[in-house]
Amino acid sequence: MELVTTFTPIVMFILRIIRTILDYFTNIIFGLIYLRNTERIECVKNPLLLESASSLAEKIRKKKVKSVDVVNAYIARIKEIQPILNVIVESRFENALEDARKVDQMLASREFSEEELQRRFPFLGVPFSCKESLAVKGMHHTAGLYSNKDNRASENSEVVALLKKAGAIPLVTTNVCELCLTWETSNKIYGRTRNPYNVKRIAGGSTGGEGGLLGAGGSIIGVGSDLAGSIRIPAFFNGVFGHKPSRDIVSNVGHLPKMGLQYSDFLVSGPLCRYATDLLPMMKILTGDKASQLNLNKKVDFSKIKIYYMEDDGGNPLCTPVSKELKTAQKKVLTYFEAAYNVKPKKVDFPQMYYSTEIWLNLMKTIQPLQPTLEMKEKFDLKLELLKWLTGNSEFNLSTILSVIYEFIEGKTPPKEKYIEMERELELEMKDILQNDGIFLYPSFPETAVYHNETFLKMYNIGYMAIFNILGLPVTQCPLGLSSKGLPLGIQVVGGLNQDHLTISVAMELERAFGGWRNPHL
């Protein structure tokens, strides 16, 4: 996994050409494979589905709208899109409607004043969705692994419990990839999830069902988890907002695969939503007792922030080159802040970004593998499993089998100290420039949502997001309109440690400037 450090400049140049040619022809080939797939969802039309969660909660509190009507509207939308997109794995429609009726009855009783309701239940009566790997009591909790197909959660994960305490109503759980290991959402229990803007394309992973549901207008707020971009990749591919909180702020209790404390620096749970205005109130809820560490009520003066940026990772030949449309979208953001707030963005060069994927892989070696992966290795007959996969009889996707193979091979070797040192250097350099008033703008990914199964050829692309899990920094993924092919564009806004309020405030400003989420096929 350290190929890029051993090649000569000439070989590197040749590899870049090969990468470009490979991407060009695979795009044509996969386009032909899915040529006849012309299904599409209808745009969102119900006005109740086009309001932020904060706005809906206010209207429910003021009895301008009934919670039951909101929940019914989302149920209808989910039933409309599910046969096409396959975004959810289990619903609790009847129970959610009963929860909504209780909300409406409580409001009719005038038990609490409107001010008290807002303080105690900020999302009262608003439905939310949840990644299936985060436990919802009584519902399936499998992490997409076939051997877990009968597992049900006995308790709520902490993030779900916090949202319920805030008055929100769990409506559905959403699809994930097997063991949350890859960036295409597909598994042997629930099948493959498709992108609401183009069903030939992936919804991302591992929080892919959540991203696809939100992008399609089938949910308004949701929660996911992120170890290497698993919130931000689906948020980017599906044109919604996703926030990776600062390290060790939002609880991972109730997550599957089970993660030890060693993972708390890298794995984070966090919010996804269609409207940036919902990110701050969601973070105030999800952070629980740690909310005070983030200064979430702090106002941001955009004329006083510092903006830094990079256009790509420096040209790693194992990564797809960043598309012209994504670079253009970034330039528009830079131009906007310069024109609107007289802030001069500064281009920087972090050479360590070139090795992002290697850094992530080696830092992950410093902690124990996921418990289910360890269990699988003990029971895993590699030759038999590959044979079963070739004959269509395996309980695993190829991506999971390859992950276990990687564990067999690489798990026996210690992490390379040079990558550990690169991470230390990068963390110090980032801390030095960002401090408490700087943001770093970086491409979300080298390209927009790829075709199904194309991810196998582009695994190194995750470095664009995974590096920030290693650094522990807050990152808000922001949509920036649609590409010429109608696929969402976006950008990552990175802040200093515990400066989540800053990246979210920038996201809200970008939503005002560039429109945020776009109604699919409007």
Short mmCIF file of C-alpha atoms in Angstrom, two decimals:
data_model
loop_
_atom_site.label_atom_id
_atom_site.label_comp_id
_atom_site.label_asym_id
_atom_site.label_seq_id
_atom_site.Cartn_x
_atom_site.Cartn_y
_atom_site.Cartn_z
CA MET A 1 0.00 0.00 0.00
CA GLU A 2 2.95 2.33 -0.37
CA LEU A 3 3.37 2.10 -4.13
CA VAL A 4 3.27 5.83 -4.78
CA THR A 5 6.38 6.46 -2.71
CA THR A 6 8.61 4.14 -4.71
CA PHE A 7 7.99 5.20 -8.30
CA THR A 8 10.26 7.46 -10.35
CA PRO A 9 8.82 10.68 -11.86
CA ILE A 10 8.63 9.04 -15.30
CA VAL A 11 6.73 6.06 -13.94
CA MET A 12 4.44 8.43 -12.03
CA PHE A 13 3.69 10.29 -15.25
CA ILE A 14 2.91 7.03 -17.04
CA LEU A 15 0.66 5.94 -14.17
CA ARG A 16 -1.30 9.20 -14.40
CA ILE A 17 -1.86 8.61 -18.10
CA ILE A 18 -2.97 5.03 -17.42
CA ARG A 19 -5.32 6.28 -14.68
CA THR A 20 -6.86 8.83 -17.05
CA ILE A 21 -7.29 6.28 -19.86
CA LEU A 22 -8.72 3.69 -17.46
CA ASP A 23 -11.26 6.17 -16.08
CA TYR A 24 -12.24 7.27 -19.59
CA PHE A 25 -12.92 3.78 -20.91
CA THR A 26 -14.54 2.40 -17.75
CA ASN A 27 -16.94 5.33 -17.85
CA ILE A 28 -17.92 4.37 -21.41
CA ILE A 29 -18.18 0.66 -20.61
CA PHE A 30 -20.29 1.09 -17.47
CA GLY A 31 -22.43 3.64 -19.30
CA LEU A 32 -23.20 0.99 -21.91
CA ILE A 33 -23.88 -1.66 -19.25
CA TYR A 34 -26.56 0.50 -17.64
CA LEU A 35 -27.78 2.12 -20.88
CA ARG A 36 -31.26 0.61 -20.73
CA ASN A 37 -31.88 1.51 -17.11
CA THR A 38 -34.10 4.58 -17.49
CA GLU A 39 -36.13 4.48 -14.27
CA ARG A 40 -36.42 7.73 -12.37
CA ILE A 41 -38.27 9.14 -9.40
CA GLU A 42 -40.65 12.08 -9.60
CA CYS A 43 -39.70 15.40 -8.03
CA VAL A 44 -40.97 16.32 -4.57
CA LYS A 45 -44.29 18.18 -4.82
CA ASN A 46 -45.91 18.12 -1.37
CA PRO A 47 -45.13 21.48 0.34
CA LEU A 48 -44.72 19.74 3.71
CA LEU A 49 -41.73 17.90 2.28
CA LEU A 50 -40.04 21.13 1.20
CA GLU A 51 -39.57 22.71 4.62
CA SER A 52 -36.66 22.36 7.01
CA ALA A 53 -37.08 20.29 10.16
CA SER A 54 -36.73 23.45 12.25
CA SER A 55 -39.54 25.12 10.32
CA LEU A 56 -41.77 22.05 10.61
CA ALA A 57 -41.13 21.80 14.36
CA GLU A 58 -42.12 25.45 14.81
CA LYS A 59 -45.34 24.98 12.85
CA ILE A 60 -46.17 21.83 14.82
CA ARG A 61 -45.58 23.66 18.13
CA LYS A 62 -47.83 26.52 17.00
CA LYS A 63 -50.45 23.99 15.82
CA LYS A 64 -50.30 25.35 12.27
CA VAL A 65 -49.50 21.82 11.08
CA LYS A 66 -50.23 18.46 12.67
CA SER A 67 -47.42 16.02 13.30
CA VAL A 68 -49.64 13.26 11.88
CA ASP A 69 -49.90 15.12 8.58
CA VAL A 70 -46.13 15.56 8.39
CA VAL A 71 -45.47 11.89 9.14
CA ASN A 72 -48.11 10.80 6.62
CA ALA A 73 -46.51 13.01 3.95
CA TYR A 74 -43.14 11.34 4.47
CA ILE A 75 -44.67 7.87 4.53
CA ALA A 76 -46.30 8.56 1.16
CA ARG A 77 -43.02 9.82 -0.32
CA ILE A 78 -41.09 6.81 0.96
CA LYS A 79 -43.62 4.41 -0.54
CA GLU A 80 -43.29 6.26 -3.84
CA ILE A 81 -39.48 6.14 -4.09
CA GLN A 82 -38.60 2.89 -2.30
CA PRO A 83 -39.43 0.53 -5.22
CA ILE A 84 -37.04 2.48 -7.43
CA LEU A 85 -34.20 3.46 -5.06
CA ASN A 86 -34.22 0.75 -2.36
CA VAL A 87 -33.08 3.18 0.32
CA ILE A 88 -34.84 1.86 3.45
CA VAL A 89 -34.52 -1.51 5.15
CA GLU A 90 -37.33 -1.33 7.72
CA SER A 91 -40.15 1.04 8.59
CA ARG A 92 -42.19 1.73 11.71
CA PHE A 93 -44.98 3.62 9.98
CA GLU A 94 -47.82 2.63 12.30
CA ASN A 95 -45.79 3.22 15.44
CA ALA A 96 -44.58 6.56 14.08
CA LEU A 97 -48.15 7.64 13.36
CA GLU A 98 -49.11 6.68 16.91
CA ASP A 99 -46.19 8.76 18.20
CA ALA A 100 -47.36 11.65 16.05
CA ARG A 101 -50.94 11.39 17.37
CA LYS A 102 -49.59 11.58 20.93
CA VAL A 103 -47.68 14.75 19.99
CA ASP A 104 -50.82 16.35 18.58
CA GLN A 105 -52.83 15.34 21.65
CA MET A 106 -50.19 16.79 23.99
CA LEU A 107 -50.25 20.08 22.07
CA ALA A 108 -54.04 20.17 22.23
CA SER A 109 -53.88 19.76 26.02
CA ARG A 110 -51.67 22.88 26.34
CA GLU A 111 -49.57 21.07 28.95
CA PHE A 112 -46.53 23.16 28.04
CA SER A 113 -46.08 26.71 26.84
CA GLU A 114 -44.70 27.24 23.36
CA GLU A 115 -41.40 28.52 24.81
CA GLU A 116 -41.06 25.46 27.03
CA LEU A 117 -41.84 23.15 24.12
CA GLN A 118 -39.10 24.77 22.03
CA ARG A 119 -36.61 24.44 24.86
CA ARG A 120 -37.45 20.86 25.83
CA PHE A 121 -38.46 19.39 22.47
CA PRO A 122 -36.75 21.32 19.63
CA PHE A 123 -37.78 18.74 17.00
CA LEU A 124 -41.19 17.87 18.45
CA GLY A 125 -43.26 15.79 16.04
CA VAL A 126 -40.69 15.80 13.23
CA PRO A 127 -39.86 12.39 11.69
CA PHE A 128 -36.26 11.31 11.22
CA SER A 129 -34.42 8.43 9.57
CA CYS A 130 -31.43 6.47 10.82
CA LYS A 131 -28.64 4.40 9.33
CA GLU A 132 -29.37 0.73 10.06
CA SER A 133 -26.02 0.23 11.77
CA LEU A 134 -27.13 2.65 14.52
CA ALA A 135 -29.51 0.78 16.81
CA VAL A 136 -33.22 1.61 16.89
CA LYS A 137 -34.95 -0.43 19.57
CA GLY A 138 -36.95 -3.35 18.19
CA MET A 139 -35.71 -2.92 14.62
CA HIS A 140 -33.21 -4.96 12.63
CA HIS A 141 -29.61 -4.13 13.45
CA THR A 142 -27.32 -6.09 11.11
CA ALA A 143 -24.75 -3.69 9.58
CA GLY A 144 -25.70 -5.40 6.32
CA LEU A 145 -24.05 -8.70 7.25
CA TYR A 146 -26.08 -11.75 6.19
CA SER A 147 -25.17 -13.76 9.28
CA ASN A 148 -26.77 -10.96 11.35
CA LYS A 149 -30.03 -10.99 9.38
CA ASP A 150 -32.15 -11.91 12.40
CA ASN A 151 -30.53 -9.48 14.85
CA ARG A 152 -32.76 -6.84 16.43
CA ALA A 153 -31.71 -3.98 18.65
CA SER A 154 -32.66 -4.30 22.30
CA GLU A 155 -31.96 -0.61 23.00
CA ASN A 156 -31.65 2.63 21.08
CA SER A 157 -28.22 3.90 20.09
CA GLU A 158 -27.34 7.05 22.00
CA VAL A 159 -27.87 9.36 19.00
CA VAL A 160 -31.34 7.93 18.41
CA ALA A 161 -32.18 8.25 22.11
CA LEU A 162 -31.10 11.91 22.08
CA LEU A 163 -33.23 12.72 19.02
CA LYS A 164 -36.24 10.97 20.55
CA LYS A 165 -35.73 12.93 23.77
CA ALA A 166 -35.81 16.10 21.64
CA GLY A 167 -39.26 15.09 20.37
CA ALA A 168 -38.25 13.67 16.98
CA ILE A 169 -39.99 10.52 15.73
CA PRO A 170 -37.98 7.61 14.24
CA LEU A 171 -39.63 6.63 10.96
CA VAL A 172 -37.32 4.23 9.07
CA THR A 173 -33.87 2.69 9.13
CA THR A 174 -31.79 2.95 5.98
CA ASN A 175 -29.53 0.69 3.97
CA VAL A 176 -25.77 0.25 4.48
CA CYS A 177 -22.95 -1.70 2.86
CA GLU A 178 -21.70 -4.88 4.53
CA LEU A 179 -20.00 -4.06 7.83
CA CYS A 180 -19.96 -0.40 6.69
CA LEU A 181 -16.67 -1.16 4.94
CA THR A 182 -17.05 0.28 1.42
CA TRP A 183 -18.45 3.30 -0.38
CA GLU A 184 -21.18 1.58 -2.39
CA THR A 185 -24.29 0.60 -0.43
CA SER A 186 -25.15 -3.01 -1.23
CA ASN A 187 -25.50 -6.18 0.82
CA LYS A 188 -26.93 -9.69 0.65
CA ILE A 189 -29.86 -8.95 2.97
CA TYR A 190 -31.39 -5.79 1.54
CA GLY A 191 -29.78 -5.41 -1.89
CA ARG A 192 -28.38 -2.34 -3.62
CA THR A 193 -29.33 1.30 -3.09
CA ARG A 194 -29.55 3.63 -6.09
CA ASN A 195 -28.97 7.35 -6.52
CA PRO A 196 -32.08 9.58 -6.67
CA TYR A 197 -30.55 11.79 -9.37
CA ASN A 198 -29.59 8.86 -11.61
CA VAL A 199 -30.40 5.28 -10.68
CA LYS A 200 -27.43 4.05 -12.72
CA ARG A 201 -25.16 5.69 -10.16
CA ILE A 202 -24.27 4.78 -6.59
CA ALA A 203 -25.67 6.51 -3.51
CA GLY A 204 -22.33 6.16 -1.73
CA GLY A 205 -21.56 4.39 1.49
CA SER A 206 -21.65 3.35 4.09
CA THR A 207 -24.53 5.70 4.98
CA GLY A 208 -25.81 5.35 1.42
CA GLY A 209 -29.45 4.57 2.13
CA GLU A 210 -29.65 7.60 4.40
CA GLY A 211 -28.08 9.88 1.80
CA GLY A 212 -30.32 8.54 -0.97
CA LEU A 213 -33.48 8.86 1.13
CA LEU A 214 -32.68 12.46 2.05
CA GLY A 215 -31.68 13.40 -1.49
CA ALA A 216 -34.96 11.97 -2.79
CA GLY A 217 -37.01 13.98 -0.30
CA GLY A 218 -38.04 10.90 1.68
CA SER A 219 -36.65 12.28 4.94
CA ILE A 220 -35.76 15.68 6.32
CA ILE A 221 -33.09 14.84 8.93
CA GLY A 222 -31.11 11.70 9.63
CA VAL A 223 -28.08 10.29 11.41
CA GLY A 224 -25.13 8.27 10.16
CA SER A 225 -21.56 7.37 11.05
CA ASP A 226 -18.25 8.23 9.42
CA LEU A 227 -14.93 6.36 9.60
CA ALA A 228 -13.53 7.27 6.16
CA GLY A 229 -16.18 9.55 4.68
CA SER A 230 -19.27 7.44 5.33
CA ILE A 231 -21.44 10.50 6.10
CA ARG A 232 -19.83 12.87 3.62
CA ILE A 233 -19.60 10.58 0.58
CA PRO A 234 -23.37 9.86 0.53
CA ALA A 235 -24.12 13.51 1.36
CA PHE A 236 -22.00 14.56 -1.64
CA PHE A 237 -23.36 11.97 -4.09
CA ASN A 238 -26.99 12.71 -3.10
CA GLY A 239 -26.77 16.50 -2.92
CA VAL A 240 -27.48 17.00 0.80
CA PHE A 241 -25.59 18.35 3.81
CA GLY A 242 -23.55 16.03 6.01
CA HIS A 243 -21.43 16.92 8.99
CA LYS A 244 -18.53 14.92 10.41
CA PRO A 245 -18.14 16.29 13.94
CA SER A 246 -14.86 16.88 15.72
CA ARG A 247 -13.36 13.77 17.24
CA ASP A 248 -14.80 12.25 20.42
CA ILE A 249 -17.79 14.61 20.64
CA VAL A 250 -20.81 12.59 19.44
CA SER A 251 -21.37 9.17 20.98
CA ASN A 252 -20.91 5.96 18.97
CA VAL A 253 -22.70 3.82 21.58
CA GLY A 254 -25.09 1.47 19.81
CA HIS A 255 -23.11 1.34 16.58
CA LEU A 256 -22.56 -1.89 14.67
CA PRO A 257 -19.88 -3.07 13.97
CA LYS A 258 -18.98 -2.56 17.62
CA MET A 259 -16.20 -0.05 18.02
CA GLY A 260 -13.90 0.16 21.03
CA LEU A 261 -12.67 3.37 22.60
CA GLN A 262 -9.65 3.14 20.32
CA TYR A 263 -11.91 4.09 17.43
CA SER A 264 -13.32 7.23 19.07
CA ASP A 265 -10.62 9.41 17.50
CA PHE A 266 -11.55 8.24 13.99
CA LEU A 267 -15.18 7.07 13.95
CA VAL A 268 -17.87 9.69 14.52
CA SER A 269 -21.64 9.70 14.37
CA GLY A 270 -23.26 12.79 12.95
CA PRO A 271 -26.15 14.49 11.14
CA LEU A 272 -27.30 14.53 7.53
CA CYS A 273 -30.07 16.84 6.33
CA ARG A 274 -31.49 18.59 3.28
CA TYR A 275 -31.31 22.08 4.76
CA ALA A 276 -28.18 23.51 6.36
CA THR A 277 -30.30 25.39 8.91
CA ASP A 278 -30.96 22.05 10.62
CA LEU A 279 -27.29 21.21 11.24
CA LEU A 280 -26.73 23.42 14.30
CA PRO A 281 -29.91 22.36 16.15
CA MET A 282 -29.12 18.72 15.35
CA MET A 283 -25.59 19.09 16.68
CA LYS A 284 -26.89 20.71 19.88
CA ILE A 285 -28.93 17.56 20.42
CA LEU A 286 -26.44 14.92 19.28
CA THR A 287 -23.54 16.30 21.33
CA GLY A 288 -25.48 15.90 24.57
CA ASP A 289 -23.36 16.91 27.58
CA LYS A 290 -20.43 17.84 25.32
CA ALA A 291 -22.27 20.59 23.43
CA SER A 292 -20.49 23.33 25.41
CA GLN A 293 -17.14 22.24 23.92
CA LEU A 294 -18.22 23.41 20.46
CA ASN A 295 -19.54 26.97 21.02
CA LEU A 296 -22.49 26.16 18.77
CA ASN A 297 -24.26 29.46 19.60
CA LYS A 298 -21.26 31.55 18.54
CA LYS A 299 -21.99 33.93 15.65
CA VAL A 300 -19.54 34.03 12.74
CA ASP A 301 -18.38 37.24 11.09
CA PHE A 302 -17.47 36.07 7.59
CA SER A 303 -15.43 39.19 6.91
CA LYS A 304 -13.00 38.06 9.61
CA ILE A 305 -12.51 34.42 8.70
CA LYS A 306 -9.45 33.06 6.90
CA ILE A 307 -9.93 30.83 3.88
CA TYR A 308 -7.37 28.32 2.63
CA TYR A 309 -7.79 25.84 -0.19
CA MET A 310 -6.27 23.10 -2.33
CA GLU A 311 -7.62 22.07 -5.74
CA ASP A 312 -6.56 18.41 -5.45
CA ASP A 313 -4.31 16.05 -3.51
CA GLY A 314 -1.26 16.89 -5.61
CA GLY A 315 -1.83 14.31 -8.34
CA ASN A 316 -1.62 10.85 -6.76
CA PRO A 317 -1.75 8.58 -9.86
CA LEU A 318 -3.80 5.96 -8.02
CA CYS A 319 -6.61 8.53 -7.61
CA THR A 320 -8.96 9.83 -10.27
CA PRO A 321 -8.04 13.42 -11.23
CA VAL A 322 -10.44 16.03 -9.83
CA SER A 323 -13.03 16.90 -12.48
CA LYS A 324 -13.12 20.34 -14.10
CA GLU A 325 -16.69 20.88 -12.91
CA LEU A 326 -15.73 20.30 -9.28
CA LYS A 327 -12.78 22.67 -9.61
CA THR A 328 -15.08 25.27 -11.17
CA ALA A 329 -17.55 24.86 -8.29
CA GLN A 330 -14.74 25.46 -5.82
CA LYS A 331 -13.64 28.60 -7.69
CA LYS A 332 -17.19 29.96 -7.48
CA VAL A 333 -17.10 29.56 -3.70
CA LEU A 334 -13.74 31.33 -3.46
CA THR A 335 -14.97 34.14 -5.71
CA TYR A 336 -18.16 34.49 -3.69
CA PHE A 337 -16.41 35.04 -0.37
CA GLU A 338 -13.95 37.46 -1.91
CA ALA A 339 -16.73 39.51 -3.51
CA ALA A 340 -19.24 39.34 -0.66
CA TYR A 341 -16.91 39.71 2.34
CA ASN A 342 -13.61 40.94 0.92
CA VAL A 343 -11.88 37.77 2.14
CA LYS A 344 -8.87 36.83 0.03
CA PRO A 345 -8.56 33.01 -0.12
CA LYS A 346 -5.04 31.62 0.10
CA LYS A 347 -3.93 28.58 -1.84
CA VAL A 348 -1.84 26.23 0.28
CA ASP A 349 0.16 23.08 -0.33
CA PHE A 350 0.09 20.18 2.09
CA PRO A 351 2.28 17.53 0.41
CA GLN A 352 1.00 14.95 2.90
CA MET A 353 -2.43 15.04 1.20
CA TYR A 354 -0.83 13.16 -1.69
CA TYR A 355 -0.52 10.18 0.65
CA SER A 356 -3.95 10.52 2.27
CA THR A 357 -5.07 6.95 1.66
CA GLU A 358 -1.77 5.47 2.83
CA ILE A 359 -1.89 7.61 5.96
CA TRP A 360 -5.45 6.46 6.72
CA LEU A 361 -4.61 2.79 6.11
CA ASN A 362 -1.54 2.90 8.32
CA LEU A 363 -3.18 4.86 11.15
CA MET A 364 -6.03 2.33 11.13
CA LYS A 365 -3.42 -0.38 11.73
CA THR A 366 -2.60 1.24 15.06
CA ILE A 367 -5.96 0.07 16.45
CA GLN A 368 -7.54 -3.36 16.59
CA PRO A 369 -9.62 -4.54 13.59
CA LEU A 370 -13.40 -4.48 13.84
CA GLN A 371 -14.69 -7.33 16.02
CA PRO A 372 -16.89 -8.84 13.25
CA THR A 373 -13.89 -8.80 10.92
CA LEU A 374 -11.86 -10.71 13.49
CA GLU A 375 -14.67 -13.24 13.86
CA MET A 376 -14.96 -13.62 10.10
CA LYS A 377 -11.22 -14.22 9.73
CA GLU A 378 -11.44 -17.10 12.19
CA LYS A 379 -14.25 -18.76 10.23
CA PHE A 380 -13.29 -17.60 6.76
CA ASP A 381 -12.24 -20.20 4.18
CA LEU A 382 -10.86 -17.89 1.52
CA LYS A 383 -10.74 -20.36 -1.39
CA LEU A 384 -14.21 -21.69 -0.61
CA GLU A 385 -15.67 -18.20 -0.24
CA LEU A 386 -14.20 -17.02 -3.55
CA LEU A 387 -15.59 -20.13 -5.26
CA LYS A 388 -19.01 -19.52 -3.70
CA TRP A 389 -18.87 -15.89 -4.86
CA LEU A 390 -18.01 -16.91 -8.43
CA THR A 391 -21.02 -19.24 -8.46
CA GLY A 392 -23.31 -16.67 -6.88
CA ASN A 393 -23.69 -18.53 -3.58
CA SER A 394 -21.63 -16.42 -1.19
CA GLU A 395 -23.19 -14.64 1.76
CA PHE A 396 -20.77 -11.77 1.15
CA ASN A 397 -20.24 -9.14 -1.51
CA LEU A 398 -16.89 -9.17 -3.27
CA SER A 399 -15.92 -5.93 -1.50
CA THR A 400 -16.25 -7.64 1.90
CA ILE A 401 -14.23 -10.65 0.76
CA LEU A 402 -11.49 -8.33 -0.51
CA SER A 403 -11.50 -6.48 2.82
CA VAL A 404 -10.93 -9.72 4.69
CA ILE A 405 -8.15 -10.65 2.24
CA TYR A 406 -6.56 -7.28 2.96
CA GLU A 407 -6.76 -8.02 6.69
CA PHE A 408 -5.09 -11.39 6.09
CA ILE A 409 -2.21 -9.82 4.17
CA GLU A 410 -1.71 -6.36 5.65
CA GLY A 411 -2.89 -7.17 9.17
CA LYS A 412 0.33 -9.07 9.79
CA THR A 413 2.54 -6.07 9.05
CA PRO A 414 3.01 -3.14 11.45
CA PRO A 415 2.12 0.42 10.42
CA LYS A 416 4.83 2.34 8.58
CA GLU A 417 6.33 4.99 10.83
CA LYS A 418 6.80 7.43 7.95
CA TYR A 419 3.03 7.68 7.49
CA ILE A 420 2.51 8.12 11.22
CA GLU A 421 5.01 10.97 11.06
CA MET A 422 3.26 12.49 8.03
CA GLU A 423 0.00 12.55 9.97
CA ARG A 424 1.67 14.29 12.93
CA GLU A 425 3.18 16.92 10.63
CA LEU A 426 -0.10 17.50 8.80
CA GLU A 427 -2.05 17.79 12.04
CA LEU A 428 0.35 20.44 13.34
CA GLU A 429 0.32 22.37 10.07
CA MET A 430 -3.49 22.32 9.91
CA LYS A 431 -3.73 23.44 13.53
CA ASP A 432 -1.32 26.30 12.83
CA ILE A 433 -3.28 27.80 9.93
CA LEU A 434 -6.87 27.03 10.97
CA GLN A 435 -6.80 27.93 14.67
CA ASN A 436 -10.30 29.17 15.62
CA ASP A 437 -11.04 31.41 12.62
CA GLY A 438 -9.86 29.51 9.54
CA ILE A 439 -11.50 27.14 7.09
CA PHE A 440 -9.93 24.83 4.54
CA LEU A 441 -11.86 24.19 1.31
CA TYR A 442 -11.08 20.85 -0.32
CA PRO A 443 -12.73 18.75 -3.04
CA SER A 444 -15.33 16.37 -1.71
CA PHE A 445 -14.21 13.69 -4.09
CA PRO A 446 -12.40 13.59 -7.44
CA GLU A 447 -15.68 13.10 -9.35
CA THR A 448 -19.44 12.93 -8.98
CA ALA A 449 -21.35 9.71 -8.23
CA VAL A 450 -19.91 6.81 -10.23
CA TYR A 451 -21.71 3.87 -11.82
CA HIS A 452 -22.61 0.81 -9.74
CA ASN A 453 -19.64 -1.56 -9.25
CA GLU A 454 -17.19 1.06 -10.53
CA THR A 455 -15.84 1.67 -7.02
CA PHE A 456 -13.54 -1.37 -7.24
CA LEU A 457 -11.40 0.54 -9.73
CA LYS A 458 -11.24 3.70 -7.64
CA MET A 459 -10.66 2.67 -4.04
CA TYR A 460 -7.90 5.22 -3.47
CA ASN A 461 -10.37 8.08 -4.03
CA ILE A 462 -11.57 7.78 -0.42
CA GLY A 463 -8.39 9.55 0.67
CA TYR A 464 -10.06 12.87 -0.11
CA MET A 465 -12.33 12.35 2.89
CA ALA A 466 -10.63 9.72 5.04
CA ILE A 467 -7.68 11.96 5.88
CA PHE A 468 -9.91 14.20 8.00
CA ASN A 469 -11.05 11.25 10.14
CA ILE A 470 -7.41 10.68 11.02
CA LEU A 471 -6.94 14.38 11.81
CA GLY A 472 -10.15 14.43 13.88
CA LEU A 473 -11.25 17.77 12.41
CA PRO A 474 -14.86 18.87 11.82
CA VAL A 475 -15.94 18.77 8.17
CA THR A 476 -19.22 19.89 6.64
CA GLN A 477 -20.08 18.52 3.21
CA CYS A 478 -21.99 21.15 1.21
CA PRO A 479 -23.94 20.71 -2.06
CA LEU A 480 -23.14 23.20 -4.84
CA GLY A 481 -25.71 22.58 -7.55
CA LEU A 482 -25.68 19.95 -10.28
CA SER A 483 -23.16 18.91 -12.92
CA SER A 484 -23.78 18.89 -16.66
CA LYS A 485 -24.99 15.29 -16.19
CA GLY A 486 -27.45 16.28 -13.49
CA LEU A 487 -25.38 14.85 -10.62
CA PRO A 488 -24.72 16.77 -7.39
CA LEU A 489 -21.56 18.83 -7.02
CA GLY A 490 -20.14 19.82 -3.65
CA ILE A 491 -17.24 20.83 -1.46
CA GLN A 492 -15.80 19.98 1.97
CA VAL A 493 -15.50 22.79 4.51
CA VAL A 494 -12.89 21.87 7.13
CA GLY A 495 -12.37 23.72 10.41
CA GLY A 496 -10.04 23.63 13.39
CA LEU A 497 -10.68 21.11 16.14
CA ASN A 498 -14.01 21.78 17.93
CA GLN A 499 -14.79 24.67 15.55
CA ASP A 500 -17.87 22.85 14.23
CA HIS A 501 -19.95 26.02 14.49
CA LEU A 502 -17.67 27.66 11.92
CA THR A 503 -17.92 24.98 9.22
CA ILE A 504 -21.69 24.73 9.73
CA SER A 505 -22.08 28.52 9.52
CA VAL A 506 -20.15 28.46 6.24
CA ALA A 507 -22.48 25.70 5.02
CA MET A 508 -25.49 27.89 5.80
CA GLU A 509 -23.90 30.75 3.89
CA LEU A 510 -23.19 28.52 0.90
CA GLU A 511 -26.79 27.33 0.97
CA ARG A 512 -27.98 30.94 0.73
CA ALA A 513 -25.51 31.68 -2.06
CA PHE A 514 -25.81 28.54 -4.19
CA GLY A 515 -29.21 27.06 -3.36
CA GLY A 516 -28.24 23.93 -1.41
CA TRP A 517 -30.24 20.77 -2.07
CA ARG A 518 -31.88 20.50 -5.49
CA ASN A 519 -35.22 18.76 -5.96
CA PRO A 520 -34.41 15.70 -8.16
CA HIS A 521 -35.79 15.89 -11.70
CA LEU A 522 -37.67 19.15 -11.07
#
